[in-house]
Coordinates of C-alpha atoms in Angstrom, one line a residue:
M1 CA -11.5 -2.5 24.5
S2 CA -11.4 -6.1 25.8
V3 CA -11.0 -9.0 23.4
N4 CA -14.5 -10.3 24.2
K5 CA -16.0 -6.8 23.3
R6 CA -13.8 -6.5 20.2
I7 CA -15.1 -10.0 19.0
S8 CA -18.8 -9.0 19.7
L9 CA -18.2 -5.6 17.8
L10 CA -16.7 -7.4 14.8
F11 CA -19.6 -10.0 14.9
L12 CA -22.3 -7.3 15.0
C13 CA -20.7 -5.3 12.2
G14 CA -20.2 -8.3 9.9
A15 CA -23.7 -9.8 10.7
G16 CA -25.6 -6.5 10.7
L17 CA -24.3 -5.4 7.4
L18 CA -24.5 -8.6 5.3
S19 CA -27.6 -7.3 3.8
Q20 CA -26.3 -4.1 2.6
G21 CA -24.0 -4.8 -0.4
Y22 CA -24.9 -7.9 -2.4
S23 CA -28.4 -7.5 -3.6
P24 CA -29.7 -10.1 -6.1
V25 CA -29.0 -8.9 -9.6
L26 CA -29.1 -12.3 -11.4
Q27 CA -32.2 -14.3 -12.3
A28 CA -34.0 -16.0 -9.5
E29 CA -32.1 -19.2 -9.8
A30 CA -28.4 -19.0 -10.4
E31 CA -27.0 -21.9 -12.6
Q32 CA -25.3 -24.2 -10.0
S33 CA -22.9 -25.7 -12.8
V34 CA -21.2 -22.4 -13.2
P35 CA -19.0 -21.6 -10.1
Y36 CA -20.2 -18.5 -8.2
Y37 CA -17.0 -16.5 -8.7
E38 CA -17.3 -17.0 -12.5
Q39 CA -21.1 -15.7 -12.4
N40 CA -19.7 -12.7 -10.5
L41 CA -17.0 -12.0 -13.1
A42 CA -19.8 -12.1 -15.7
L43 CA -21.8 -9.5 -13.9
L44 CA -18.9 -7.3 -13.4
K45 CA -18.3 -7.0 -17.1
D46 CA -21.8 -5.4 -17.4
N47 CA -21.7 -3.6 -14.2
E48 CA -22.7 0.2 -14.5
G49 CA -23.0 1.1 -10.9
V50 CA -20.6 2.4 -8.5
R51 CA -21.3 -0.7 -6.3
P52 CA -20.2 -4.0 -7.8
A53 CA -22.8 -6.3 -8.9
A54 CA -22.8 -9.8 -7.3
I55 CA -24.9 -12.9 -7.0
P56 CA -27.2 -13.3 -3.9
V57 CA -25.0 -15.6 -2.0
H58 CA -22.5 -14.8 0.9
P59 CA -19.3 -13.4 -0.6
V60 CA -17.1 -15.9 1.2
T61 CA -19.2 -18.7 -0.6
A62 CA -18.5 -17.1 -4.0
A63 CA -14.7 -16.4 -3.4
Y64 CA -12.4 -17.9 -5.9
N65 CA -9.3 -17.8 -3.7
R66 CA -9.9 -17.8 0.0
E67 CA -6.1 -17.2 0.3
A68 CA -6.1 -14.0 -1.5
I69 CA -4.0 -12.5 1.3
I70 CA -1.0 -14.6 -0.1
P71 CA 0.2 -12.1 -2.9
P72 CA 1.5 -13.2 -6.3
M73 CA 5.2 -12.4 -5.5
C74 CA 5.2 -15.0 -2.8
Y75 CA 5.2 -17.5 -5.4
T76 CA 8.5 -16.1 -7.1
R77 CA 11.3 -18.9 -7.5
T78 CA 14.1 -18.3 -4.9
E79 CA 16.3 -21.0 -6.5
G80 CA 18.1 -21.5 -3.1
Q81 CA 20.0 -18.3 -3.4
Y82 CA 17.7 -15.1 -4.3
N83 CA 15.6 -13.6 -1.5
P84 CA 12.9 -11.0 -2.4
C85 CA 11.1 -12.1 0.5
Y86 CA 12.9 -10.1 3.3
V87 CA 11.2 -6.8 2.8
C88 CA 7.9 -8.2 4.0
H89 CA 8.7 -11.1 6.3
Q90 CA 10.5 -10.2 9.6
N91 CA 11.0 -11.3 12.9
P92 CA 9.8 -8.9 15.8
Q93 CA 12.1 -6.0 16.6
P94 CA 12.4 -4.6 20.1
G95 CA 9.9 -1.9 20.9
R96 CA 7.9 -2.4 17.8
E97 CA 4.2 -2.5 17.7
N98 CA 4.3 -5.2 15.1
T99 CA 5.1 -8.7 16.9
L100 CA 3.9 -11.0 14.3
G101 CA 7.2 -12.7 13.8
D102 CA 7.0 -14.2 10.2
G103 CA 10.7 -14.1 9.3
A104 CA 10.7 -17.8 8.6
L105 CA 8.8 -17.2 5.4
Q106 CA 12.0 -15.8 3.9
V107 CA 13.4 -19.4 3.9
A108 CA 10.4 -21.6 3.4
Y109 CA 7.2 -21.5 1.4
S110 CA 4.8 -22.2 4.5
F111 CA 1.5 -22.2 2.8
S112 CA -1.8 -23.8 3.6
D113 CA -2.8 -26.7 1.3
L114 CA -5.0 -24.3 -0.5
G115 CA -2.2 -21.8 -0.7
L116 CA 0.3 -24.2 -2.4
T117 CA -1.6 -23.5 -5.8
N118 CA -0.8 -20.1 -7.2
H119 CA -4.4 -18.7 -7.8
W120 CA -3.0 -15.6 -9.5
K121 CA -3.4 -17.1 -13.1
N122 CA -3.4 -13.8 -14.7
L123 CA 0.4 -13.9 -14.2
F124 CA 0.3 -17.1 -16.8
E125 CA -1.6 -15.3 -19.5
D126 CA 0.0 -14.2 -22.6
R127 CA -1.3 -10.8 -23.5
S128 CA 1.0 -10.2 -26.5
E129 CA -1.7 -10.2 -29.2
R130 CA -4.2 -8.0 -27.3
V131 CA -1.5 -5.5 -26.2
A132 CA -0.3 -5.2 -29.9
K133 CA -3.7 -4.0 -31.0
I134 CA -3.7 -1.1 -28.7
S135 CA -2.1 1.9 -30.2
D136 CA 0.3 4.3 -28.2
A137 CA -2.0 7.1 -29.2
E138 CA -4.9 5.2 -27.7
I139 CA -3.2 4.2 -24.5
T140 CA -1.9 7.7 -24.1
D141 CA -5.3 9.1 -24.4
W142 CA -6.7 6.5 -22.0
I143 CA -4.1 7.3 -19.1
N144 CA -4.7 11.1 -19.4
Q145 CA -8.2 11.0 -18.7
D146 CA -9.5 12.0 -15.3
N147 CA -11.8 9.1 -13.7
Y148 CA -11.5 10.4 -10.2
S149 CA -13.4 13.6 -10.2
E150 CA -16.8 12.0 -11.0
L151 CA -16.4 9.4 -8.3
A152 CA -17.6 11.4 -5.3
P153 CA -20.9 12.6 -6.9
R154 CA -21.7 9.0 -8.0
L155 CA -21.2 7.7 -4.6
R156 CA -23.4 10.4 -3.0
E157 CA -26.1 9.7 -5.7
A158 CA -26.0 5.9 -4.8
E159 CA -26.2 6.8 -1.1
F160 CA -22.9 5.2 -0.3
K161 CA -22.4 4.8 3.4
G162 CA -18.6 4.6 3.5
W163 CA -15.9 7.0 2.9
I164 CA -16.4 9.3 -0.2
P165 CA -13.3 10.9 -1.7
D166 CA -13.0 14.4 -0.4
L167 CA -9.9 15.7 -2.0
E168 CA -10.4 17.9 -4.9
N169 CA -8.3 17.9 -8.2
L170 CA -6.5 14.8 -7.2
A171 CA -6.2 13.8 -10.7
G172 CA -3.9 16.8 -11.1
A173 CA -1.4 15.1 -8.9
A174 CA 1.1 17.7 -7.4
A175 CA -1.2 20.6 -8.6
A176 CA -3.8 19.7 -5.8
F177 CA -1.1 20.5 -2.9
D178 CA 0.9 23.5 -1.8
N179 CA 4.6 23.4 -1.0
Q180 CA 4.0 22.1 2.4
G181 CA 2.0 19.2 1.1
F182 CA -1.5 20.6 2.4
A183 CA -4.3 20.1 -0.1
R184 CA -5.4 23.3 -1.6
D185 CA -8.9 22.6 -1.1
G186 CA -8.8 22.9 2.7
S187 CA -9.6 19.2 3.3
D188 CA -6.5 19.0 5.5
W189 CA -5.1 15.9 3.5
I190 CA -1.3 16.2 3.4
A191 CA 0.8 14.7 0.6
F192 CA 4.3 13.4 1.7
N193 CA 7.1 12.2 -0.3
Y194 CA 8.5 8.9 0.3
K195 CA 10.8 6.0 -1.1
P196 CA 8.6 3.4 -2.9
F197 CA 8.6 0.2 -1.3
P198 CA 10.8 -2.4 -3.2
S199 CA 9.5 -3.1 -5.7
T200 CA 6.0 -3.1 -5.8
F201 CA 5.6 0.6 -6.7
W202 CA 8.5 1.0 -8.9
P203 CA 7.3 2.5 -12.0
T204 CA 9.4 0.0 -14.0
N205 CA 7.1 -2.8 -12.7
G206 CA 3.8 -1.2 -13.9
S207 CA 2.4 1.5 -11.6
T208 CA 2.9 4.7 -10.1
D209 CA 1.3 6.0 -6.7
D210 CA 1.0 8.7 -4.1
V211 CA -0.1 8.6 -0.6
M212 CA -1.6 11.3 1.7
I213 CA -2.3 11.4 5.5
R214 CA -5.0 13.1 7.6
L215 CA -5.1 13.2 11.4
A216 CA -8.4 13.2 13.2
P217 CA -10.1 16.7 13.8
E218 CA -8.9 16.8 17.6
Y219 CA -5.3 16.6 16.2
R220 CA -5.9 19.5 13.9
S221 CA -7.6 21.9 16.5
D222 CA -6.6 24.1 19.4
S223 CA -7.8 23.4 23.0
D224 CA -11.1 25.2 22.1
G225 CA -11.6 23.1 19.1
K226 CA -10.7 25.8 16.5
P227 CA -8.5 24.5 13.5
S228 CA -5.1 25.4 14.0
R229 CA -2.2 24.7 11.4
D230 CA 0.5 25.1 14.1
I231 CA -1.3 22.4 16.3
Y232 CA -1.6 20.1 13.1
L233 CA 2.1 20.5 12.1
A234 CA 3.2 19.9 15.7
N235 CA 1.0 16.7 16.1
L236 CA 2.3 15.5 12.8
A237 CA 5.8 15.8 14.0
V238 CA 5.1 14.0 17.1
T239 CA 3.3 11.2 15.2
E240 CA 6.2 10.8 12.9
A241 CA 8.9 10.9 15.6
N242 CA 6.9 8.4 17.6
L243 CA 6.7 5.9 14.7
K244 CA 10.4 6.4 13.8
E245 CA 11.8 6.4 17.3
L246 CA 13.2 9.9 16.9
D247 CA 14.4 12.1 19.8
A248 CA 14.0 15.3 17.5
I249 CA 12.4 16.2 14.3
T250 CA 12.2 19.2 12.0
T251 CA 8.9 20.9 11.1
F252 CA 7.7 23.9 9.1
P253 CA 7.6 27.0 11.3
V254 CA 5.4 26.6 14.3
D255 CA 4.4 29.2 16.6
E256 CA 4.9 27.8 20.1
A257 CA 2.6 30.5 21.7
R258 CA -0.3 29.4 19.5
V259 CA 0.5 25.8 20.5
G260 CA 0.8 26.7 24.2
K261 CA 4.0 24.6 24.7
D262 CA 7.8 25.1 24.6
L263 CA 8.5 22.5 22.0
D264 CA 12.2 22.9 21.7
G265 CA 13.0 23.2 25.3
D266 CA 14.8 26.7 25.2
G267 CA 12.6 28.1 28.0
K268 CA 10.8 30.5 25.6
L269 CA 7.8 30.5 23.3
G270 CA 8.8 31.5 19.8
V271 CA 8.7 30.3 16.2
I272 CA 10.5 27.1 15.8
E273 CA 11.3 24.6 13.1
R274 CA 12.8 21.8 15.3
I275 CA 11.0 19.9 17.9
T276 CA 12.6 18.1 20.7
V277 CA 9.7 17.8 23.3
L278 CA 7.8 14.9 21.9
D279 CA 6.1 13.5 24.9
G280 CA 2.6 14.2 23.9
Y281 CA 0.0 15.5 21.5
L282 CA -1.0 19.2 21.5
G283 CA -4.1 21.2 21.4
K284 CA -7.6 19.5 21.7
A285 CA -5.9 16.1 21.7
S286 CA -3.4 17.1 24.6
N287 CA -5.0 14.6 27.0
Y288 CA -4.9 11.8 24.6
F289 CA -2.6 8.8 25.3
L290 CA 0.6 8.7 23.1
Q291 CA 1.0 5.1 22.5
R292 CA 4.6 3.9 21.3
G293 CA 4.8 2.9 17.7
T294 CA 1.2 3.5 16.6
Y295 CA -0.8 6.2 14.9
P296 CA -3.5 8.0 16.8
Q297 CA -7.1 6.9 16.6
G298 CA -8.8 8.6 13.6
T299 CA -5.8 8.7 11.3
E300 CA -6.6 8.4 7.7
F301 CA -4.5 7.3 4.6
L302 CA -5.6 8.1 1.0
H303 CA -3.5 6.1 -1.6
T304 CA -4.0 6.3 -5.4
V305 CA -2.4 3.7 -7.6
R306 CA -2.0 5.0 -11.2
Y307 CA -0.8 4.0 -14.5
V308 CA 2.8 5.0 -15.7
G309 CA 2.5 8.7 -17.0
V310 CA 4.7 10.4 -19.2
D311 CA 4.6 14.1 -19.6
A312 CA 5.5 16.5 -22.4
Q313 CA 9.3 16.3 -21.4
G314 CA 9.3 12.6 -21.5
D315 CA 9.6 12.3 -17.6
I316 CA 7.7 9.3 -16.0
G317 CA 5.2 10.2 -13.2
P318 CA 1.7 9.6 -12.2
S319 CA -1.0 9.6 -14.7
R320 CA -4.2 11.5 -14.4
R321 CA -6.3 8.2 -14.6
M322 CA -6.3 6.0 -11.5
K323 CA -6.3 2.4 -11.4
E324 CA -7.4 2.3 -7.6
V325 CA -8.2 4.6 -4.9
R326 CA -7.4 3.1 -1.5
Y327 CA -8.5 4.3 1.9
L328 CA -7.5 3.1 5.3
K329 CA -8.8 4.5 8.7
K330 CA -7.7 3.7 12.1
Q331 CA -11.1 3.2 13.7
V332 CA -9.9 1.8 17.0
S333 CA -6.6 2.3 18.9
Y334 CA -5.9 -1.0 20.7
P335 CA -3.5 -1.1 23.5
L336 CA -0.2 -2.8 22.7
V337 CA -0.9 -5.7 24.9
A338 CA -4.0 -6.4 23.1
L339 CA -2.2 -6.1 19.7
R340 CA 0.4 -8.5 20.9
E341 CA -2.3 -11.0 21.6
Y342 CA -4.1 -10.6 18.2
Y343 CA -0.7 -11.2 16.5
R344 CA -0.3 -14.3 18.6
E345 CA -3.8 -15.4 17.7
E346 CA -2.9 -14.8 13.9
G347 CA 0.1 -17.2 14.3
Y348 CA -1.9 -19.8 16.0
S349 CA -4.4 -19.6 13.3
K350 CA -2.0 -20.1 10.5
D351 CA -0.3 -23.0 12.2
A352 CA -3.8 -24.5 12.8
G353 CA -4.4 -24.2 9.0
Y354 CA -7.3 -22.0 9.3
L355 CA -8.2 -20.0 6.4
P356 CA -8.3 -16.1 6.8
G357 CA -11.5 -14.5 7.5
Y358 CA -12.3 -10.6 8.3
A359 CA -15.5 -8.8 9.3
R360 CA -17.4 -7.1 6.5
L361 CA -18.3 -3.6 7.1
G362 CA -20.7 -3.0 4.2
D363 CA -19.6 0.1 2.3
F364 CA -16.7 0.7 4.9
G365 CA -14.8 -2.3 3.5
L366 CA -13.2 -4.9 5.8
D367 CA -12.0 -4.8 9.4
N368 CA -8.3 -6.1 9.4
G369 CA -8.7 -7.2 13.1
M370 CA -6.1 -4.7 14.2
G371 CA -8.2 -1.5 14.4
W372 CA -8.2 -0.4 10.7
S373 CA -10.8 -0.4 8.1
V374 CA -9.6 -1.1 4.7
S375 CA -11.6 -0.2 1.5
G376 CA -11.1 1.2 -1.9
F377 CA -12.4 1.6 -5.6
I378 CA -11.0 0.1 -8.7
E379 CA -11.7 0.7 -12.5
D380 CA -14.8 -1.0 -14.0
R381 CA -14.7 -2.2 -17.7
H382 CA -15.3 1.3 -18.9
G383 CA -12.6 2.8 -16.8
R384 CA -15.0 4.3 -14.1
L385 CA -14.1 3.7 -10.6
R386 CA -16.3 1.5 -8.6
A387 CA -16.2 0.0 -5.0
Y388 CA -14.0 -3.1 -4.6
T389 CA -15.9 -6.5 -4.3
F390 CA -15.3 -8.7 -1.4
E391 CA -12.5 -10.6 -2.9
E392 CA -10.8 -7.7 -4.2
N393 CA -10.8 -6.0 -0.9
L394 CA -9.7 -9.3 0.7
S395 CA -6.3 -9.3 -1.2
C396 CA -5.5 -6.0 0.5
M397 CA -5.2 -7.9 3.8
G398 CA -2.1 -9.7 3.0
C399 CA -0.1 -6.5 3.3
H400 CA -2.2 -4.6 5.6
N401 CA -2.5 -7.1 8.3
S402 CA -0.4 -10.2 8.2
I403 CA 3.4 -9.4 7.5
G404 CA 6.0 -8.7 10.0
S405 CA 7.7 -5.6 8.4
T406 CA 5.0 -3.0 8.5
I407 CA 4.6 -0.3 11.2
D408 CA 1.0 -0.3 12.5
K409 CA 0.0 -1.9 9.2
T410 CA 1.5 0.9 7.1
F411 CA 4.3 1.2 4.6
A412 CA 4.6 4.7 3.0
F413 CA 4.7 7.1 6.0
P414 CA 7.5 5.4 8.0
R415 CA 9.6 5.7 4.6
K416 CA 9.2 9.5 4.2
P417 CA 12.2 11.7 4.7
D418 CA 12.3 12.7 8.2
G419 CA 10.5 16.0 9.3
A420 CA 9.7 19.0 7.2
A421 CA 11.8 17.8 4.1
G422 CA 9.4 14.9 3.7
Y423 CA 6.2 16.9 3.1
G424 CA 5.0 17.7 -0.4
Y425 CA 3.9 15.5 -3.3
I426 CA 6.0 12.5 -4.1
D427 CA 9.2 13.4 -6.1
L428 CA 11.4 10.6 -7.1
K429 CA 14.0 13.0 -8.5
S430 CA 14.5 14.4 -5.1
L431 CA 15.4 11.3 -3.4
Q432 CA 18.6 9.2 -3.1
D433 CA 19.2 5.5 -2.6
V434 CA 19.7 5.8 1.1
P435 CA 20.2 2.6 3.1
N436 CA 17.8 1.2 5.6
R437 CA 18.5 1.6 9.2
G438 CA 21.1 -0.6 10.2
E439 CA 22.5 -1.0 6.8
T440 CA 25.4 0.9 4.9
E441 CA 24.5 0.5 1.3
G442 CA 21.6 1.9 -0.6
E443 CA 18.4 0.1 -0.1
Y444 CA 17.7 -0.4 -3.9
L445 CA 21.2 -1.4 -4.5
T446 CA 21.1 -4.1 -1.7
Y447 CA 17.6 -5.3 -2.8
L448 CA 18.7 -5.8 -6.3
S449 CA 21.8 -7.7 -5.2
R450 CA 19.8 -10.0 -3.0
V451 CA 16.8 -10.5 -5.5
G452 CA 19.1 -11.2 -8.5
G453 CA 16.7 -9.3 -10.7
G454 CA 14.6 -6.0 -11.3
G455 CA 11.8 -6.8 -9.1
E456 CA 9.9 -9.2 -6.8
F457 CA 9.2 -11.7 -9.7
R458 CA 12.8 -11.4 -10.8
S459 CA 11.6 -11.0 -14.5
N460 CA 12.0 -7.4 -15.5
P461 CA 14.1 -7.7 -18.8
E462 CA 14.8 -3.8 -18.8
M463 CA 16.1 -3.7 -15.3
Q464 CA 18.2 -6.8 -15.9
A465 CA 19.8 -5.3 -18.9
K466 CA 20.4 -1.9 -17.1
W467 CA 21.8 -3.0 -13.9
F468 CA 23.2 -6.5 -14.3
D469 CA 26.1 -7.7 -16.6
K470 CA 25.6 -10.7 -18.9
D471 CA 26.8 -13.0 -16.2
G472 CA 24.1 -11.7 -13.9
G473 CA 26.4 -9.7 -11.6
L474 CA 25.2 -6.4 -10.3
K475 CA 26.7 -3.1 -11.8
R476 CA 27.5 -1.6 -8.4
S477 CA 29.5 1.4 -9.7
E478 CA 26.6 2.4 -12.1
L479 CA 24.0 2.1 -9.3
E480 CA 26.2 4.2 -6.8
A481 CA 26.6 6.9 -9.4
V482 CA 23.0 7.7 -10.1
A483 CA 21.7 11.1 -9.2
S484 CA 18.3 9.9 -7.7
I485 CA 16.2 6.9 -7.2
Y486 CA 14.3 8.1 -10.4
D487 CA 17.2 6.9 -12.5
I488 CA 17.0 3.4 -10.9
I489 CA 13.2 2.6 -10.9
T490 CA 11.6 4.4 -13.9
P491 CA 11.0 2.5 -17.3
S492 CA 11.8 3.7 -20.7
L493 CA 8.9 5.2 -22.7
A494 CA 8.4 2.1 -24.7
R495 CA 8.1 -0.2 -21.5
A496 CA 5.9 2.3 -19.9
L497 CA 3.4 2.2 -22.7
E498 CA 3.6 -1.5 -22.8
L499 CA 2.8 -1.9 -19.2
N500 CA -0.2 0.4 -19.4
K501 CA -1.5 -1.6 -22.2
A502 CA -1.2 -4.8 -20.5
Y503 CA -3.2 -3.5 -17.4
R504 CA -5.8 -2.0 -19.8
V505 CA -6.4 -5.6 -20.9
I506 CA -7.0 -6.7 -17.4
V507 CA -9.4 -3.9 -17.0
E508 CA -11.4 -5.0 -19.8
D509 CA -11.6 -8.5 -18.5
Q510 CA -12.5 -7.5 -14.9
D511 CA -10.7 -10.5 -13.4
Y512 CA -8.9 -8.7 -10.8
I513 CA -9.3 -11.7 -8.6
Y514 CA -6.9 -13.6 -10.9
G515 CA -4.3 -10.9 -10.6
K516 CA -3.6 -7.2 -11.2
D517 CA 0.2 -7.4 -12.3
A518 CA 0.7 -5.7 -15.6
T519 CA 2.5 -8.4 -17.3
V520 CA 2.7 -8.9 -21.2
V521 CA 4.0 -12.5 -21.1
P522 CA 4.2 -14.9 -18.2
P523 CA 7.1 -14.1 -15.9
H524 CA 9.5 -17.1 -16.0
N525 CA 10.5 -17.1 -12.5
V526 CA 7.2 -17.7 -10.7
Y527 CA 5.6 -21.1 -9.7
D528 CA 2.2 -22.2 -10.6
L529 CA 2.4 -24.9 -7.7
V530 CA 4.5 -25.1 -4.8
D531 CA 5.6 -28.4 -3.6
N532 CA 6.9 -28.3 0.0
E533 CA 9.1 -31.3 -0.6
T534 CA 10.8 -30.4 -3.9
S535 CA 10.5 -26.6 -4.3
P536 CA 14.0 -25.1 -3.4
T537 CA 14.2 -23.1 -0.3
L538 CA 16.7 -20.6 1.0
P539 CA 19.6 -21.4 3.4
F540 CA 19.7 -19.5 6.5
D541 CA 22.6 -17.6 5.4
K542 CA 20.3 -15.8 3.0
F543 CA 17.9 -14.8 5.9
H544 CA 18.2 -10.8 6.3
D545 CA 16.9 -8.8 9.3
W546 CA 15.6 -5.5 7.8
D547 CA 14.0 -2.3 8.9
I548 CA 11.5 -0.8 6.6
R549 CA 12.4 2.8 8.0
L550 CA 15.5 4.5 6.2
D551 CA 18.7 6.2 7.4
W552 CA 18.0 9.6 5.9
R553 CA 21.2 11.0 7.7
S554 CA 23.3 9.2 5.0
A555 CA 21.9 11.5 2.2
L556 CA 24.9 13.0 0.3
P557 CA 26.0 16.5 1.1
G558 CA 23.8 19.1 -0.6
Q559 CA 20.6 17.1 -0.7
N560 CA 17.6 18.9 0.8
I561 CA 16.9 16.0 3.3
A562 CA 16.4 16.9 7.1
Q563 CA 18.2 14.6 9.3
G564 CA 15.5 15.0 12.1
H565 CA 17.7 13.8 14.8

């Protein structure tokens, strides 16, 4: 699709759907003395519908923070020596789809004038008293409730036009999937294991999560259009190998006769578990173009963000209750030459000081400008899931559009163990702290040493006490001796309960536009205002090249991690 056609399409989608989401729900004349965003927050506290209530003005006009794509962690104090920024901001790597090149953000706070102020004011709220009023029994009962299963019926009743959750029993976490990761309900969603990104989804910092992938129907069907698990497995392997630049990859057993191709190059058609012929898709999609470093068109991701659950044995894991249900779909597959131009335009816009803007797609969320639609659902005041507001959705774009480390705008799939070993519901106890590609020490060990703290805010006292000595030195030997990453990034029961209570307070307030981080007291290493002249920046010797992908070949002997090479 040409750039002009793309712009026309986005304009038509944005303009044509403006009338669909924000119906008048206030009195005829809104009080001009109260900011629009505060009027919207007041409405959300009383909202009962699956669509969020909003005043009848354009959502950009009502936005509190037009720079919501700058996430809270970007305001962390680096103090001239600590670098939590490198895992997001990277210069282009040869052969990669992502050519944004924002590595300079590791060493400088290059914000717009508006972005110099930290708008995530929930970070600076002391919730101690409110958290103390929530009992352990109350919060445990809260997180063990299923608020997912009723979402789809409510959406259908509301004649919701966007994606409606279609994976049954997802509140049951691992119980919803078989041992190959396939959803038991036949929806073709597939769960995969992966190493949580530092440190956003470390349970010790407030949330657990899981991610599922589904390829478009053509990639799950044989040449006659009939569903085929062999074809699906083979196309998943081709997709993963393409993203990770692998020349071979393991798979669950695939019958080459059913696929109609010799995938291991041995000159025979048999049942194989390793694929070396990775030059194209199979089945109904056999004539579709395989583009380097990108997902095929129609690829979907389902991501649930949950409270920090605790089971009967005291183990940390996903709760039944969901904080958010997030959905991405690759609606358009742009050629690499077009994507390079879009990245260049992104850079020009930032240099010119333009504030970010994205086309609204009504119930389908926002268009990230790179082919993906981004949407989701979040808890209302009563804990029932509702669709994002415009501004809540806008905050997703900071990670799924405008940072240099992602692969085709995604995080989790490139971080799964290679091949067959990576499929199945997320299991932190099965994963070791393997290094990133190009590095030799464990990723989390390396991250903690560069950040000087237990997370992106450098303000996790439990992690500080566990992995740093009294002088701030990293306890390397203890980190190197852990059995799995579970032992590194999960909190104590007391901290898990405290973090869950803190988030419960934010749910009651419905002020997600001020931040969703489950903090009880304000983190002390975060700026409320950045001064480009006086705020310490990092010297260039603290800059780090980094690959989001992991070197699973370095797993210790005996661990069930396929090398895939």
